[in-house]
């Protein structure tokens, strides 16, 4: 491999590890400016890794717009979850389960639509990538997916711990001790 590719991949791995660290912080505590900053860093890493030619850069604005839209939608979802958890902690009664299911279905449809927009934005550029660029993209995707899976697992464990705490608090508030419940 050429020195440029090796140094580029090294920089890429350092950048993705710092992004993973930024992502590991509680998303509910991230401000809009922090989310934008992380999104900008992600975009810069991808652009650096791909080393687009002048002809390829004409496809980039659609991709960047789709990446930003997904990040904003994710931030909105996180804010919605935080609001729901807050209402549970404040003792507000559970909502209608059918409405919860409908809202979840709507949220999943929105996520799917945003992902489709991203894939559609990438398609024209991907068709023009050289073999070296495609290799760098695969390495980047594998690295990001690995970091995301770790982050998701950590977040799932954190939510389980919070759920047990909420159920214990609700049980204790209803005259039960909440001890020994899972």
PDB file of C-alpha atoms in Angstrom:
ATOM      1  CA  UNK A   1       0.000   0.000   0.000  1.00  0.00           C
ATOM      2  CA  UNK A   2       1.180   3.469  -0.664  1.00  0.00           C
ATOM      3  CA  UNK A   3       2.261   5.726   2.172  1.00  0.00           C
ATOM      4  CA  UNK A   4      -0.683   8.056   1.482  1.00  0.00           C
ATOM      5  CA  UNK A   5      -3.232   5.274   1.927  1.00  0.00           C
ATOM      6  CA  UNK A   6      -1.550   3.979   5.093  1.00  0.00           C
ATOM      7  CA  UNK A   7      -1.322   7.445   6.634  1.00  0.00           C
ATOM      8  CA  UNK A   8      -4.904   8.170   5.584  1.00  0.00           C
ATOM      9  CA  UNK A   9      -6.187   4.970   7.160  1.00  0.00           C
ATOM     10  CA  UNK A  10      -4.211   5.688  10.332  1.00  0.00           C
ATOM     11  CA  UNK A  11      -5.769   9.141  10.560  1.00  0.00           C
ATOM     12  CA  UNK A  12      -9.153   7.609   9.845  1.00  0.00           C
ATOM     13  CA  UNK A  13      -8.875   5.148  12.722  1.00  0.00           C
ATOM     14  CA  UNK A  14      -7.787   7.865  15.141  1.00  0.00           C
ATOM     15  CA  UNK A  15     -10.651  10.064  14.015  1.00  0.00           C
ATOM     16  CA  UNK A  16     -13.271   7.332  14.300  1.00  0.00           C
ATOM     17  CA  UNK A  17     -12.061   6.395  17.770  1.00  0.00           C
ATOM     18  CA  UNK A  18     -12.429  10.014  18.913  1.00  0.00           C
ATOM     19  CA  UNK A  19     -15.893  10.110  17.347  1.00  0.00           C
ATOM     20  CA  UNK A  20     -16.812   6.918  19.148  1.00  0.00           C
ATOM     21  CA  UNK A  21     -15.671   8.488  22.414  1.00  0.00           C
ATOM     22  CA  UNK A  22     -17.827  11.540  21.716  1.00  0.00           C
ATOM     23  CA  UNK A  23     -20.743   9.266  20.869  1.00  0.00           C
ATOM     24  CA  UNK A  24     -20.273   7.277  24.083  1.00  0.00           C
ATOM     25  CA  UNK A  25     -21.306  10.236  26.188  1.00  0.00           C
ATOM     26  CA  UNK A  26     -24.966  10.296  27.148  1.00  0.00           C
ATOM     27  CA  UNK A  27     -26.824  11.462  24.028  1.00  0.00           C
ATOM     28  CA  UNK A  28     -29.479  13.062  26.213  1.00  0.00           C
ATOM     29  CA  UNK A  29     -26.861  15.439  27.582  1.00  0.00           C
ATOM     30  CA  UNK A  30     -25.477  16.486  24.220  1.00  0.00           C
ATOM     31  CA  UNK A  31     -26.452  19.936  23.088  1.00  0.00           C
ATOM     32  CA  UNK A  32     -27.469  20.711  19.542  1.00  0.00           C
ATOM     33  CA  UNK A  33     -24.080  22.340  18.956  1.00  0.00           C
ATOM     34  CA  UNK A  34     -22.288  19.210  20.188  1.00  0.00           C
ATOM     35  CA  UNK A  35     -24.360  17.031  17.866  1.00  0.00           C
ATOM     36  CA  UNK A  36     -23.546  19.349  14.958  1.00  0.00           C
ATOM     37  CA  UNK A  37     -19.862  19.264  15.876  1.00  0.00           C
ATOM     38  CA  UNK A  38     -19.777  15.448  15.930  1.00  0.00           C
ATOM     39  CA  UNK A  39     -21.708  15.365  12.643  1.00  0.00           C
ATOM     40  CA  UNK A  40     -19.209  17.793  11.075  1.00  0.00           C
ATOM     41  CA  UNK A  41     -16.344  15.591  12.269  1.00  0.00           C
ATOM     42  CA  UNK A  42     -17.971  12.492  10.802  1.00  0.00           C
ATOM     43  CA  UNK A  43     -18.476  14.236   7.471  1.00  0.00           C
ATOM     44  CA  UNK A  44     -14.863  15.425   7.448  1.00  0.00           C
ATOM     45  CA  UNK A  45     -13.602  11.900   8.185  1.00  0.00           C
ATOM     46  CA  UNK A  46     -15.597  10.405   5.317  1.00  0.00           C
ATOM     47  CA  UNK A  47     -14.485  13.115   2.888  1.00  0.00           C
ATOM     48  CA  UNK A  48     -10.860  12.688   3.943  1.00  0.00           C
ATOM     49  CA  UNK A  49     -11.005   8.906   3.676  1.00  0.00           C
ATOM     50  CA  UNK A  50     -12.556   8.922   0.216  1.00  0.00           C
ATOM     51  CA  UNK A  51     -10.263  11.604  -1.236  1.00  0.00           C
ATOM     52  CA  UNK A  52     -12.871  12.620  -3.797  1.00  0.00           C
ATOM     53  CA  UNK A  53     -11.873  13.764  -7.256  1.00  0.00           C
ATOM     54  CA  UNK A  54     -13.187  17.098  -8.552  1.00  0.00           C
ATOM     55  CA  UNK A  55     -15.748  15.220 -10.678  1.00  0.00           C
ATOM     56  CA  UNK A  56     -16.959  13.259  -7.670  1.00  0.00           C
ATOM     57  CA  UNK A  57     -17.406  16.301  -5.424  1.00  0.00           C
ATOM     58  CA  UNK A  58     -20.535  17.324  -7.340  1.00  0.00           C
ATOM     59  CA  UNK A  59     -22.315  14.357  -5.693  1.00  0.00           C
ATOM     60  CA  UNK A  60     -21.208  15.302  -2.184  1.00  0.00           C
ATOM     61  CA  UNK A  61     -23.788  18.002  -1.210  1.00  0.00           C
ATOM     62  CA  UNK A  62     -26.711  15.532  -1.387  1.00  0.00           C
ATOM     63  CA  UNK A  63     -24.802  13.055   0.786  1.00  0.00           C
ATOM     64  CA  UNK A  64     -23.871  15.697   3.334  1.00  0.00           C
ATOM     65  CA  UNK A  65     -27.480  16.914   3.497  1.00  0.00           C
ATOM     66  CA  UNK A  66     -28.732  13.349   4.087  1.00  0.00           C
ATOM     67  CA  UNK A  67     -26.124  12.766   6.817  1.00  0.00           C
ATOM     68  CA  UNK A  68     -27.139  15.991   8.574  1.00  0.00           C
ATOM     69  CA  UNK A  69     -30.854  15.158   8.285  1.00  0.00           C
ATOM     70  CA  UNK A  70     -30.271  11.755   9.903  1.00  0.00           C
ATOM     71  CA  UNK A  71     -28.255  13.321  12.723  1.00  0.00           C
ATOM     72  CA  UNK A  72     -30.972  15.906  13.401  1.00  0.00           C
ATOM     73  CA  UNK A  73     -33.679  13.232  13.360  1.00  0.00           C
ATOM     74  CA  UNK A  74     -31.640  11.121  15.788  1.00  0.00           C
ATOM     75  CA  UNK A  75     -31.256  14.074  18.136  1.00  0.00           C
ATOM     76  CA  UNK A  76     -35.029  14.616  18.027  1.00  0.00           C
ATOM     77  CA  UNK A  77     -35.642  10.948  18.841  1.00  0.00           C
ATOM     78  CA  UNK A  78     -33.266  11.154  21.795  1.00  0.00           C
ATOM     79  CA  UNK A  79     -35.048  14.262  23.089  1.00  0.00           C
ATOM     80  CA  UNK A  80     -38.404  12.468  22.785  1.00  0.00           C
ATOM     81  CA  UNK A  81     -37.132   9.461  24.753  1.00  0.00           C
ATOM     82  CA  UNK A  82     -35.711  11.728  27.452  1.00  0.00           C
ATOM     83  CA  UNK A  83     -39.086  13.491  27.736  1.00  0.00           C
ATOM     84  CA  UNK A  84     -40.890  10.142  28.095  1.00  0.00           C
ATOM     85  CA  UNK A  85     -38.471   8.956  30.772  1.00  0.00           C
ATOM     86  CA  UNK A  86     -38.834  12.256  32.604  1.00  0.00           C
ATOM     87  CA  UNK A  87     -42.623  11.950  32.614  1.00  0.00           C
ATOM     88  CA  UNK A  88     -42.352   8.424  34.019  1.00  0.00           C
ATOM     89  CA  UNK A  89     -39.993   9.591  36.740  1.00  0.00           C
ATOM     90  CA  UNK A  90     -42.384  12.401  37.639  1.00  0.00           C
ATOM     91  CA  UNK A  91     -45.095   9.819  38.185  1.00  0.00           C
ATOM     92  CA  UNK A  92     -47.274  10.693  35.218  1.00  0.00           C
ATOM     93  CA  UNK A  93     -49.495   7.774  34.244  1.00  0.00           C
ATOM     94  CA  UNK A  94     -48.615   5.496  31.354  1.00  0.00           C
ATOM     95  CA  UNK A  95     -49.996   6.466  27.983  1.00  0.00           C
ATOM     96  CA  UNK A  96     -52.355   4.520  25.796  1.00  0.00           C
ATOM     97  CA  UNK A  97     -50.408   1.428  24.614  1.00  0.00           C
ATOM     98  CA  UNK A  98     -51.987   1.575  21.151  1.00  0.00           C
ATOM     99  CA  UNK A  99     -50.845   5.163  20.747  1.00  0.00           C
ATOM    100  CA  UNK A 100     -47.348   4.137  21.869  1.00  0.00           C
ATOM    101  CA  UNK A 101     -47.277   1.431  19.195  1.00  0.00           C
ATOM    102  CA  UNK A 102     -48.505   3.854  16.543  1.00  0.00           C
ATOM    103  CA  UNK A 103     -45.865   6.421  17.504  1.00  0.00           C
ATOM    104  CA  UNK A 104     -43.179   3.736  17.400  1.00  0.00           C
ATOM    105  CA  UNK A 105     -44.310   2.608  13.939  1.00  0.00           C
ATOM    106  CA  UNK A 106     -44.237   6.210  12.727  1.00  0.00           C
ATOM    107  CA  UNK A 107     -40.747   6.718  14.155  1.00  0.00           C
ATOM    108  CA  UNK A 108     -39.482   3.543  12.463  1.00  0.00           C
ATOM    109  CA  UNK A 109     -41.011   4.625   9.154  1.00  0.00           C
ATOM    110  CA  UNK A 110     -39.284   8.004   9.466  1.00  0.00           C
ATOM    111  CA  UNK A 111     -35.935   6.341  10.224  1.00  0.00           C
ATOM    112  CA  UNK A 112     -36.393   4.065   7.216  1.00  0.00           C
ATOM    113  CA  UNK A 113     -37.224   7.004   4.961  1.00  0.00           C
ATOM    114  CA  UNK A 114     -34.137   8.903   6.168  1.00  0.00           C
ATOM    115  CA  UNK A 115     -31.944   5.859   5.581  1.00  0.00           C
ATOM    116  CA  UNK A 116     -33.387   5.465   2.071  1.00  0.00           C
ATOM    117  CA  UNK A 117     -32.571   9.133   1.353  1.00  0.00           C
ATOM    118  CA  UNK A 118     -29.016   8.521   2.495  1.00  0.00           C
ATOM    119  CA  UNK A 119     -28.654   5.405   0.327  1.00  0.00           C
ATOM    120  CA  UNK A 120     -30.152   7.242  -2.660  1.00  0.00           C
ATOM    121  CA  UNK A 121     -27.728  10.141  -2.113  1.00  0.00           C
ATOM    122  CA  UNK A 122     -24.731   7.773  -1.964  1.00  0.00           C
ATOM    123  CA  UNK A 123     -25.633   5.729  -5.032  1.00  0.00           C
ATOM    124  CA  UNK A 124     -24.426   8.120  -7.778  1.00  0.00           C
ATOM    125  CA  UNK A 125     -21.141   8.813  -5.988  1.00  0.00           C
ATOM    126  CA  UNK A 126     -20.505   5.162  -5.164  1.00  0.00           C
ATOM    127  CA  UNK A 127     -20.798   4.268  -8.852  1.00  0.00           C
ATOM    128  CA  UNK A 128     -17.850   6.603  -9.594  1.00  0.00           C
ATOM    129  CA  UNK A 129     -15.532   5.448  -6.793  1.00  0.00           C
ATOM    130  CA  UNK A 130     -12.260   3.748  -7.671  1.00  0.00           C
ATOM    131  CA  UNK A 131     -11.370   0.381  -6.178  1.00  0.00           C
ATOM    132  CA  UNK A 132      -9.118   2.138  -3.637  1.00  0.00           C
ATOM    133  CA  UNK A 133     -11.915   4.493  -2.604  1.00  0.00           C
ATOM    134  CA  UNK A 134     -14.340   1.585  -2.270  1.00  0.00           C
ATOM    135  CA  UNK A 135     -11.811  -0.239  -0.080  1.00  0.00           C
ATOM    136  CA  UNK A 136     -11.409   2.813   2.161  1.00  0.00           C
ATOM    137  CA  UNK A 137     -15.186   3.150   2.367  1.00  0.00           C
ATOM    138  CA  UNK A 138     -15.565  -0.510   3.397  1.00  0.00           C
ATOM    139  CA  UNK A 139     -12.900  -0.064   6.095  1.00  0.00           C
ATOM    140  CA  UNK A 140     -14.611   3.080   7.337  1.00  0.00           C
ATOM    141  CA  UNK A 141     -18.028   1.406   7.406  1.00  0.00           C
ATOM    142  CA  UNK A 142     -16.658  -1.643   9.248  1.00  0.00           C
ATOM    143  CA  UNK A 143     -14.988   0.590  11.817  1.00  0.00           C
ATOM    144  CA  UNK A 144     -18.073   2.728  12.326  1.00  0.00           C
ATOM    145  CA  UNK A 145     -20.385  -0.297  12.568  1.00  0.00           C
ATOM    146  CA  UNK A 146     -18.133  -1.871  15.195  1.00  0.00           C
ATOM    147  CA  UNK A 147     -18.112   1.312  17.266  1.00  0.00           C
ATOM    148  CA  UNK A 148     -21.874   1.716  16.841  1.00  0.00           C
ATOM    149  CA  UNK A 149     -22.589  -1.833  17.995  1.00  0.00           C
ATOM    150  CA  UNK A 150     -20.543  -1.258  21.138  1.00  0.00           C
ATOM    151  CA  UNK A 151     -22.292   2.049  21.754  1.00  0.00           C
ATOM    152  CA  UNK A 152     -25.727   0.484  21.225  1.00  0.00           C
ATOM    153  CA  UNK A 153     -24.950  -2.346  23.629  1.00  0.00           C
ATOM    154  CA  UNK A 154     -23.725   0.108  26.275  1.00  0.00           C
ATOM    155  CA  UNK A 155     -26.846   2.239  25.826  1.00  0.00           C
ATOM    156  CA  UNK A 156     -29.103  -0.852  26.043  1.00  0.00           C
ATOM    157  CA  UNK A 157     -27.490  -1.857  29.336  1.00  0.00           C
ATOM    158  CA  UNK A 158     -27.860   1.689  30.655  1.00  0.00           C
ATOM    159  CA  UNK A 159     -31.558   1.777  29.705  1.00  0.00           C
ATOM    160  CA  UNK A 160     -32.131  -1.591  31.388  1.00  0.00           C
ATOM    161  CA  UNK A 161     -30.577  -0.237  34.584  1.00  0.00           C
ATOM    162  CA  UNK A 162     -32.731   2.895  34.398  1.00  0.00           C
ATOM    163  CA  UNK A 163     -35.834   0.795  33.703  1.00  0.00           C
ATOM    164  CA  UNK A 164     -35.236  -1.311  36.801  1.00  0.00           C
ATOM    165  CA  UNK A 165     -34.781   1.886  38.818  1.00  0.00           C
ATOM    166  CA  UNK A 166     -37.986   3.430  37.434  1.00  0.00           C
ATOM    167  CA  UNK A 167     -40.027   0.290  38.104  1.00  0.00           C
ATOM    168  CA  UNK A 168     -38.598   0.138  41.605  1.00  0.00           C
ATOM    169  CA  UNK A 169     -39.482   3.782  42.230  1.00  0.00           C
ATOM    170  CA  UNK A 170     -43.015   3.303  40.856  1.00  0.00           C
ATOM    171  CA  UNK A 171     -43.508   0.225  43.028  1.00  0.00           C
ATOM    172  CA  UNK A 172     -42.148   2.009  46.094  1.00  0.00           C
ATOM    173  CA  UNK A 173     -44.383   4.979  45.392  1.00  0.00           C
ATOM    174  CA  UNK A 174     -47.417   2.679  45.279  1.00  0.00           C
ATOM    175  CA  UNK A 175     -46.706   1.341  48.747  1.00  0.00           C
ATOM    176  CA  UNK A 176     -44.495  -1.522  47.637  1.00  0.00           C
ATOM    177  CA  UNK A 177     -40.867  -1.787  48.581  1.00  0.00           C
ATOM    178  CA  UNK A 178     -39.668  -2.321  45.025  1.00  0.00           C
ATOM    179  CA  UNK A 179     -36.965  -4.611  46.425  1.00  0.00           C
ATOM    180  CA  UNK A 180     -36.233  -7.782  44.523  1.00  0.00           C
ATOM    181  CA  UNK A 181     -38.099  -6.688  41.428  1.00  0.00           C
ATOM    182  CA  UNK A 182     -36.504  -6.773  38.001  1.00  0.00           C
TER     183      UNK A 182
END
